[in-house]
Coordinates of N, CA and C and ligand atoms in Angstrom, one line a residue:
X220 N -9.0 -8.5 -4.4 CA -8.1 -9.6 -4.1 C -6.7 -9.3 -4.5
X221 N -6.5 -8.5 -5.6 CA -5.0 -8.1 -6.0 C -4.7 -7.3 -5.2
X222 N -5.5 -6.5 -4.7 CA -4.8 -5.5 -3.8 C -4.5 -6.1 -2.2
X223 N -5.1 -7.0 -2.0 CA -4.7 -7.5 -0.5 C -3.7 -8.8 -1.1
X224 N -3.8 -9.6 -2.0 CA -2.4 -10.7 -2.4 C -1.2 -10.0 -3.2
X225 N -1.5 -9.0 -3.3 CA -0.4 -8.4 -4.6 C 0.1 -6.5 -4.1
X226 N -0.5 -5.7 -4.3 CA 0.1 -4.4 -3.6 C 0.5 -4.6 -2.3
X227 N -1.0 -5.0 -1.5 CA -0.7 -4.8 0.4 C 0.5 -6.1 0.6
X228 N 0.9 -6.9 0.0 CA 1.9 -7.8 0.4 C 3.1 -7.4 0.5
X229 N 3.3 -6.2 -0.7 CA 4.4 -5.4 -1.2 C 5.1 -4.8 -0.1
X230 N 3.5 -3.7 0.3 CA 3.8 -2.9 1.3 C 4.1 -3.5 2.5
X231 N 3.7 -4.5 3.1 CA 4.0 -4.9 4.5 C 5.5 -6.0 4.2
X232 N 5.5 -5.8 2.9 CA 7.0 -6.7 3.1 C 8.2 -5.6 3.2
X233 N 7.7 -5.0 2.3 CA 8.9 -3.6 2.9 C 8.9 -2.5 4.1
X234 N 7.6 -2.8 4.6 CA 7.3 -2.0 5.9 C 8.1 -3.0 7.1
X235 N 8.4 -4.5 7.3 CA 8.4 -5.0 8.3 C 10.2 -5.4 7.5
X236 N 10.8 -5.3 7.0 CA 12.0 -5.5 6.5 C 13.0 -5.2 7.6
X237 N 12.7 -4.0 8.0 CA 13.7 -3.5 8.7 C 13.7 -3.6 10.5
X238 N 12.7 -4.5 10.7 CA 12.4 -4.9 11.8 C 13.2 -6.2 11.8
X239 N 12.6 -6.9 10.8 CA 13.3 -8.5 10.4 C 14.7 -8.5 10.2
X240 N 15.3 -7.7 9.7 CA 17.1 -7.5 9.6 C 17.3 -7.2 11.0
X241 N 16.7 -6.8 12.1 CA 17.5 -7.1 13.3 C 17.3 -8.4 14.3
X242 N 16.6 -9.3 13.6 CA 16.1 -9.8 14.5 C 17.6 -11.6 13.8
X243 N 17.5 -12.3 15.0 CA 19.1 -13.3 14.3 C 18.4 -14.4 13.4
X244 N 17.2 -14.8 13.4 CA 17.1 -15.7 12.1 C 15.7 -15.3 11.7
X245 N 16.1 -14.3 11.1 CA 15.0 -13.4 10.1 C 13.7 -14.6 9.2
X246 N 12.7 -14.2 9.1 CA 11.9 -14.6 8.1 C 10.7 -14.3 7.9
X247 N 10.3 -14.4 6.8 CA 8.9 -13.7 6.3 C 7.9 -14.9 5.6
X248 N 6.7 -15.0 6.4 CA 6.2 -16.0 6.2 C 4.7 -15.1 5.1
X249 N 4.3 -15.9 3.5 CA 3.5 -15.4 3.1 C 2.0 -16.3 3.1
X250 N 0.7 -15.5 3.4 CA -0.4 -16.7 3.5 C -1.0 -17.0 2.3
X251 N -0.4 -18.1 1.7 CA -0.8 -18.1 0.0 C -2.1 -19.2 0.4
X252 N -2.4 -20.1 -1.0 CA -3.1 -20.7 -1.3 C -2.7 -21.7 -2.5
X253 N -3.6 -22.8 -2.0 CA -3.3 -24.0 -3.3 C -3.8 -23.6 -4.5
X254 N -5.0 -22.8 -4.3 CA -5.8 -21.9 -5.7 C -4.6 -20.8 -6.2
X255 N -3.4 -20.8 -5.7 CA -2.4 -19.7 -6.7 C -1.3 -21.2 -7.4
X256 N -1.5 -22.0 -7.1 CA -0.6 -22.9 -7.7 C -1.2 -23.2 -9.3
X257 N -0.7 -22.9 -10.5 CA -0.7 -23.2 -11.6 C -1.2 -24.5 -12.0
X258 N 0.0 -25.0 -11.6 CA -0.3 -26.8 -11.6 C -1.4 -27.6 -11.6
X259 N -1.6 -27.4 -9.9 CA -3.3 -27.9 -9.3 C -4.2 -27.2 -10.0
X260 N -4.0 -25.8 -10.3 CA -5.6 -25.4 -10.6 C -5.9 -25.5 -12.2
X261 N -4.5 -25.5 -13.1 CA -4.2 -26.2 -14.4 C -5.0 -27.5 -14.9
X262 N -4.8 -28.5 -13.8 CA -5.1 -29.6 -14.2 C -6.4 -30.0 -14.2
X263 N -7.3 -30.3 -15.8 CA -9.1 -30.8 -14.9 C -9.0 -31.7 -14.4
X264 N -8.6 -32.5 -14.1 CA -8.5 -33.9 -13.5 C -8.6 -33.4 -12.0
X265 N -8.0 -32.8 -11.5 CA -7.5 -32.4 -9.7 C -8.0 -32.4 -9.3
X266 N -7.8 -31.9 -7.9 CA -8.6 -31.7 -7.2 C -9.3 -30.4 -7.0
X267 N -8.9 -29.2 -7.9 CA -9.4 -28.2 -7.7 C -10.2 -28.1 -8.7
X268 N -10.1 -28.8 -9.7 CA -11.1 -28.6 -11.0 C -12.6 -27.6 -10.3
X269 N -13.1 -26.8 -10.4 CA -14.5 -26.0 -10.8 C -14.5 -25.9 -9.0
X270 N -13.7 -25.5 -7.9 CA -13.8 -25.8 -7.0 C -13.2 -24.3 -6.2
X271 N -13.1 -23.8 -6.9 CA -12.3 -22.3 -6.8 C -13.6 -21.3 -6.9
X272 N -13.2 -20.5 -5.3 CA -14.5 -19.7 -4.8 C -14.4 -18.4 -5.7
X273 N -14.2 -17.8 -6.0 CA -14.0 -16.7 -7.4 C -12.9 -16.5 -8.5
X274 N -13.1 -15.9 -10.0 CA -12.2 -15.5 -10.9 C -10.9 -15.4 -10.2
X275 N -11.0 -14.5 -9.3 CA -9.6 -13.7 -8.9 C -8.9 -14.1 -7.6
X276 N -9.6 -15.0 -7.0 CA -8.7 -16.3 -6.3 C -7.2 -16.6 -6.4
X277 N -7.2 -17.3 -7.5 CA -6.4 -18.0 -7.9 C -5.6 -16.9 -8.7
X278 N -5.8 -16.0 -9.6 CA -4.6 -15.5 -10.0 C -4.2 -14.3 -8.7
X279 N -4.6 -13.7 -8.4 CA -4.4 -13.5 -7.3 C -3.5 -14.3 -6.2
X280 N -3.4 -15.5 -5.7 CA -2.5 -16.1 -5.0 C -2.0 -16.5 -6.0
X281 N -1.7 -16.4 -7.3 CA -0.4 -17.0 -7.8 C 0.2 -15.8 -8.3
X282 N -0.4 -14.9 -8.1 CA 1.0 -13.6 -8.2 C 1.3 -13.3 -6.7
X283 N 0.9 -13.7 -5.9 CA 1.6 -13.6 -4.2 C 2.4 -15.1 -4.4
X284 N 2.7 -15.8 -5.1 CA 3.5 -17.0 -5.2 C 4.8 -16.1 -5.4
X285 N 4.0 -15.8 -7.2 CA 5.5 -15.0 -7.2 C 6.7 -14.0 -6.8
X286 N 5.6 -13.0 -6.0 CA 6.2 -12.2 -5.4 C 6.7 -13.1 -4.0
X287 N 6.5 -14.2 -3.9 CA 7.2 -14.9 -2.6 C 8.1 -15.2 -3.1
X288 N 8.6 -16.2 -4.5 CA 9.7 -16.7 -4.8 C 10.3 -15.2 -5.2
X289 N 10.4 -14.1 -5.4 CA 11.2 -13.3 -6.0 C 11.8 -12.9 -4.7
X290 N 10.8 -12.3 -3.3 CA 11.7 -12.3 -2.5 C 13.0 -13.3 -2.0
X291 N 12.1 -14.7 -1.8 CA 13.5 -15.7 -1.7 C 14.5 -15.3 -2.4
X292 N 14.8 -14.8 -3.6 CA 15.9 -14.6 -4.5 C 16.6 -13.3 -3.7
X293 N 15.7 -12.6 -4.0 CA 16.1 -11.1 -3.2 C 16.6 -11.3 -2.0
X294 N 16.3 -11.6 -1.1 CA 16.5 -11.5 0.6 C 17.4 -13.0 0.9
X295 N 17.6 -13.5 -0.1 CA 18.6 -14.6 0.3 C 20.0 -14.3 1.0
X296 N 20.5 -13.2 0.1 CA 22.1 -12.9 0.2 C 22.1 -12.2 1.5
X297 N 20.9 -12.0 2.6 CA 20.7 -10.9 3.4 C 20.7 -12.3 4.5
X298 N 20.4 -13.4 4.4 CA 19.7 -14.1 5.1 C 19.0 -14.2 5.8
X299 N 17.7 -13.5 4.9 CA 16.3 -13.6 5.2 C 15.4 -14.9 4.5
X300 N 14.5 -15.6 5.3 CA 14.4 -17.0 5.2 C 13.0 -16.3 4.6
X301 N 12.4 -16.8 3.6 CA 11.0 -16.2 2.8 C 10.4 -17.5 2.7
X302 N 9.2 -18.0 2.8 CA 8.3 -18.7 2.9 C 6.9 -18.6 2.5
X303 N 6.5 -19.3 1.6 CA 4.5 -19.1 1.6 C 3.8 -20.9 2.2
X304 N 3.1 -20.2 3.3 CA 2.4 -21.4 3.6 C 1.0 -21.9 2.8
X305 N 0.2 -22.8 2.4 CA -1.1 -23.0 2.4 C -2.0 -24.0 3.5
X306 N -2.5 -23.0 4.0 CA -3.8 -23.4 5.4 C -4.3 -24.7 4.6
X307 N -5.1 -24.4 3.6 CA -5.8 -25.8 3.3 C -7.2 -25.1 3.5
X308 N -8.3 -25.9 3.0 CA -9.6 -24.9 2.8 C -10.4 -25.8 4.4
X309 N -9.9 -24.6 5.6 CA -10.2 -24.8 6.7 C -11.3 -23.5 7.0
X310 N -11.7 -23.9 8.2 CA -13.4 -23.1 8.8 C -12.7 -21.5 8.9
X311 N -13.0 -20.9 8.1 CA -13.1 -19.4 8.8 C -14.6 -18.8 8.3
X312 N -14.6 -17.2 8.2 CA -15.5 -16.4 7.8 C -15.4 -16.3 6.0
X313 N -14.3 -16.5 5.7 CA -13.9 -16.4 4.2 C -14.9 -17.3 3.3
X314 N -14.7 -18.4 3.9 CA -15.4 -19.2 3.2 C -17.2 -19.8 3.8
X315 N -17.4 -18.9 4.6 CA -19.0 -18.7 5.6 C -18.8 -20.8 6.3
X316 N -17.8 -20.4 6.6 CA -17.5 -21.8 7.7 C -17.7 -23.1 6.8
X317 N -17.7 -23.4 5.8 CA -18.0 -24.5 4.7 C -17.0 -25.6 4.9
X318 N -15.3 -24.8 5.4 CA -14.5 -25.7 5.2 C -14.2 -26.7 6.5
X319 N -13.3 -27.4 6.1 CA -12.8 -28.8 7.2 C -12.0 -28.8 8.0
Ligands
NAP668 N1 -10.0 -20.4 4.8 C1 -9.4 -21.2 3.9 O1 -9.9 -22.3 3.7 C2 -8.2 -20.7 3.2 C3 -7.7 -21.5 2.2 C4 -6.5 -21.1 1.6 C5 -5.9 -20.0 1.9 N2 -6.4 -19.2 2.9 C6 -5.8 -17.9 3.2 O2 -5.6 -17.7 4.6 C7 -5.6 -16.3 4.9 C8 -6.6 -16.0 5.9 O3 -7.9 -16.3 5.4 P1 -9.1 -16.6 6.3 O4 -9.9 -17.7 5.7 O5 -8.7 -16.8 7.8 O6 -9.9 -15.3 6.1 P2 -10.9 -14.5 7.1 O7 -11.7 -15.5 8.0 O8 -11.7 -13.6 6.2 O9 -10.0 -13.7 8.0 C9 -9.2 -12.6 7.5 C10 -8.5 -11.9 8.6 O10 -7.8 -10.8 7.9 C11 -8.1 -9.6 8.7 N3 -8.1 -8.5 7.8 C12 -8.9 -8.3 6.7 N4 -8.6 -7.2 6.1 C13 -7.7 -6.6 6.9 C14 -7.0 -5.3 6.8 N5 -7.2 -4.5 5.8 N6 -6.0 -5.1 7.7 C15 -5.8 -5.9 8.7 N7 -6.4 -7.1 8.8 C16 -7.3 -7.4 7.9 C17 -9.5 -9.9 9.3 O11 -9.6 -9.1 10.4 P3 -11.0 -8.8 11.1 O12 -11.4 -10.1 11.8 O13 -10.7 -7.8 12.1 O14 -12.0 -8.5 10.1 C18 -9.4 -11.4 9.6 O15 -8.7 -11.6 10.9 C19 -5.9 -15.6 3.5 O16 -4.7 -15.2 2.9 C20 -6.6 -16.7 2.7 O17 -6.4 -16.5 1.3 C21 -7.6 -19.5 3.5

């Protein structure tokens, strides 16, 4: 999970960089998760309390957090628009169709 939230993000952000500098309102969208947010998964009370599908989930999407907010910093002065969305725990194969 580090290596596809954390190395491979690296690589395809610097692989597709120079595609996105030509294009007129550049942006790089990252597919995070509410399991990388500190906060929510911090809190026992929440909604994520014991609800997190493995160890490396969550730190895992919260270091693709940060590598999203560092680009914003970075790619600002460039005007490249940086973004992490979260899906929300919806039906795919990831989760063997469980979600809503
Ligand atoms: N599902 C949720 O509830 C949920 C919640 C929060 C965040 N997310 C995030 O949403 C994103 C998508 O998750 P998902 O649930 O849709 O997962 P998924 O059903 O397992 O789909 C993963 C997709 O990634 C592709 N893929 C996997 N390894 C690849 C590689 N090395 N190179 C190219 N493509 C590769 C797969 O292609 P193939 O089909 O060809 O294998 C598949 O299309 C992830 O970042 C996940 O963390 C999902």
């Amino acid at each position: 999970m580090f290596e596809t939230n954390g190395f491979s993000v690296i690589a395809v952000t610097d692989a597709v960089l120079p595609l996105r500098r030509r294009r007129p309102a550049p942006r790089i969208v990252d597919v995070s998760s509410h399991a990388g947010s500190l906060v929510l998964v911090g809190d026992p009370g929440g909604p994520f309390a014991g609800l997190l599908p493995s160890a490396a989930c969550s730190p895992s999407k919260a270091t693709l957090n940060a590598l999203t907010v560092n680009d914003v910093n970075e790619l600002r002065k460039d005007g490249i628009l940086v973004n992490a969305v979260a899906p929300g725990y919806v039906v795919t194969d990831s989760n063997n169709h469980t979600g809503f």
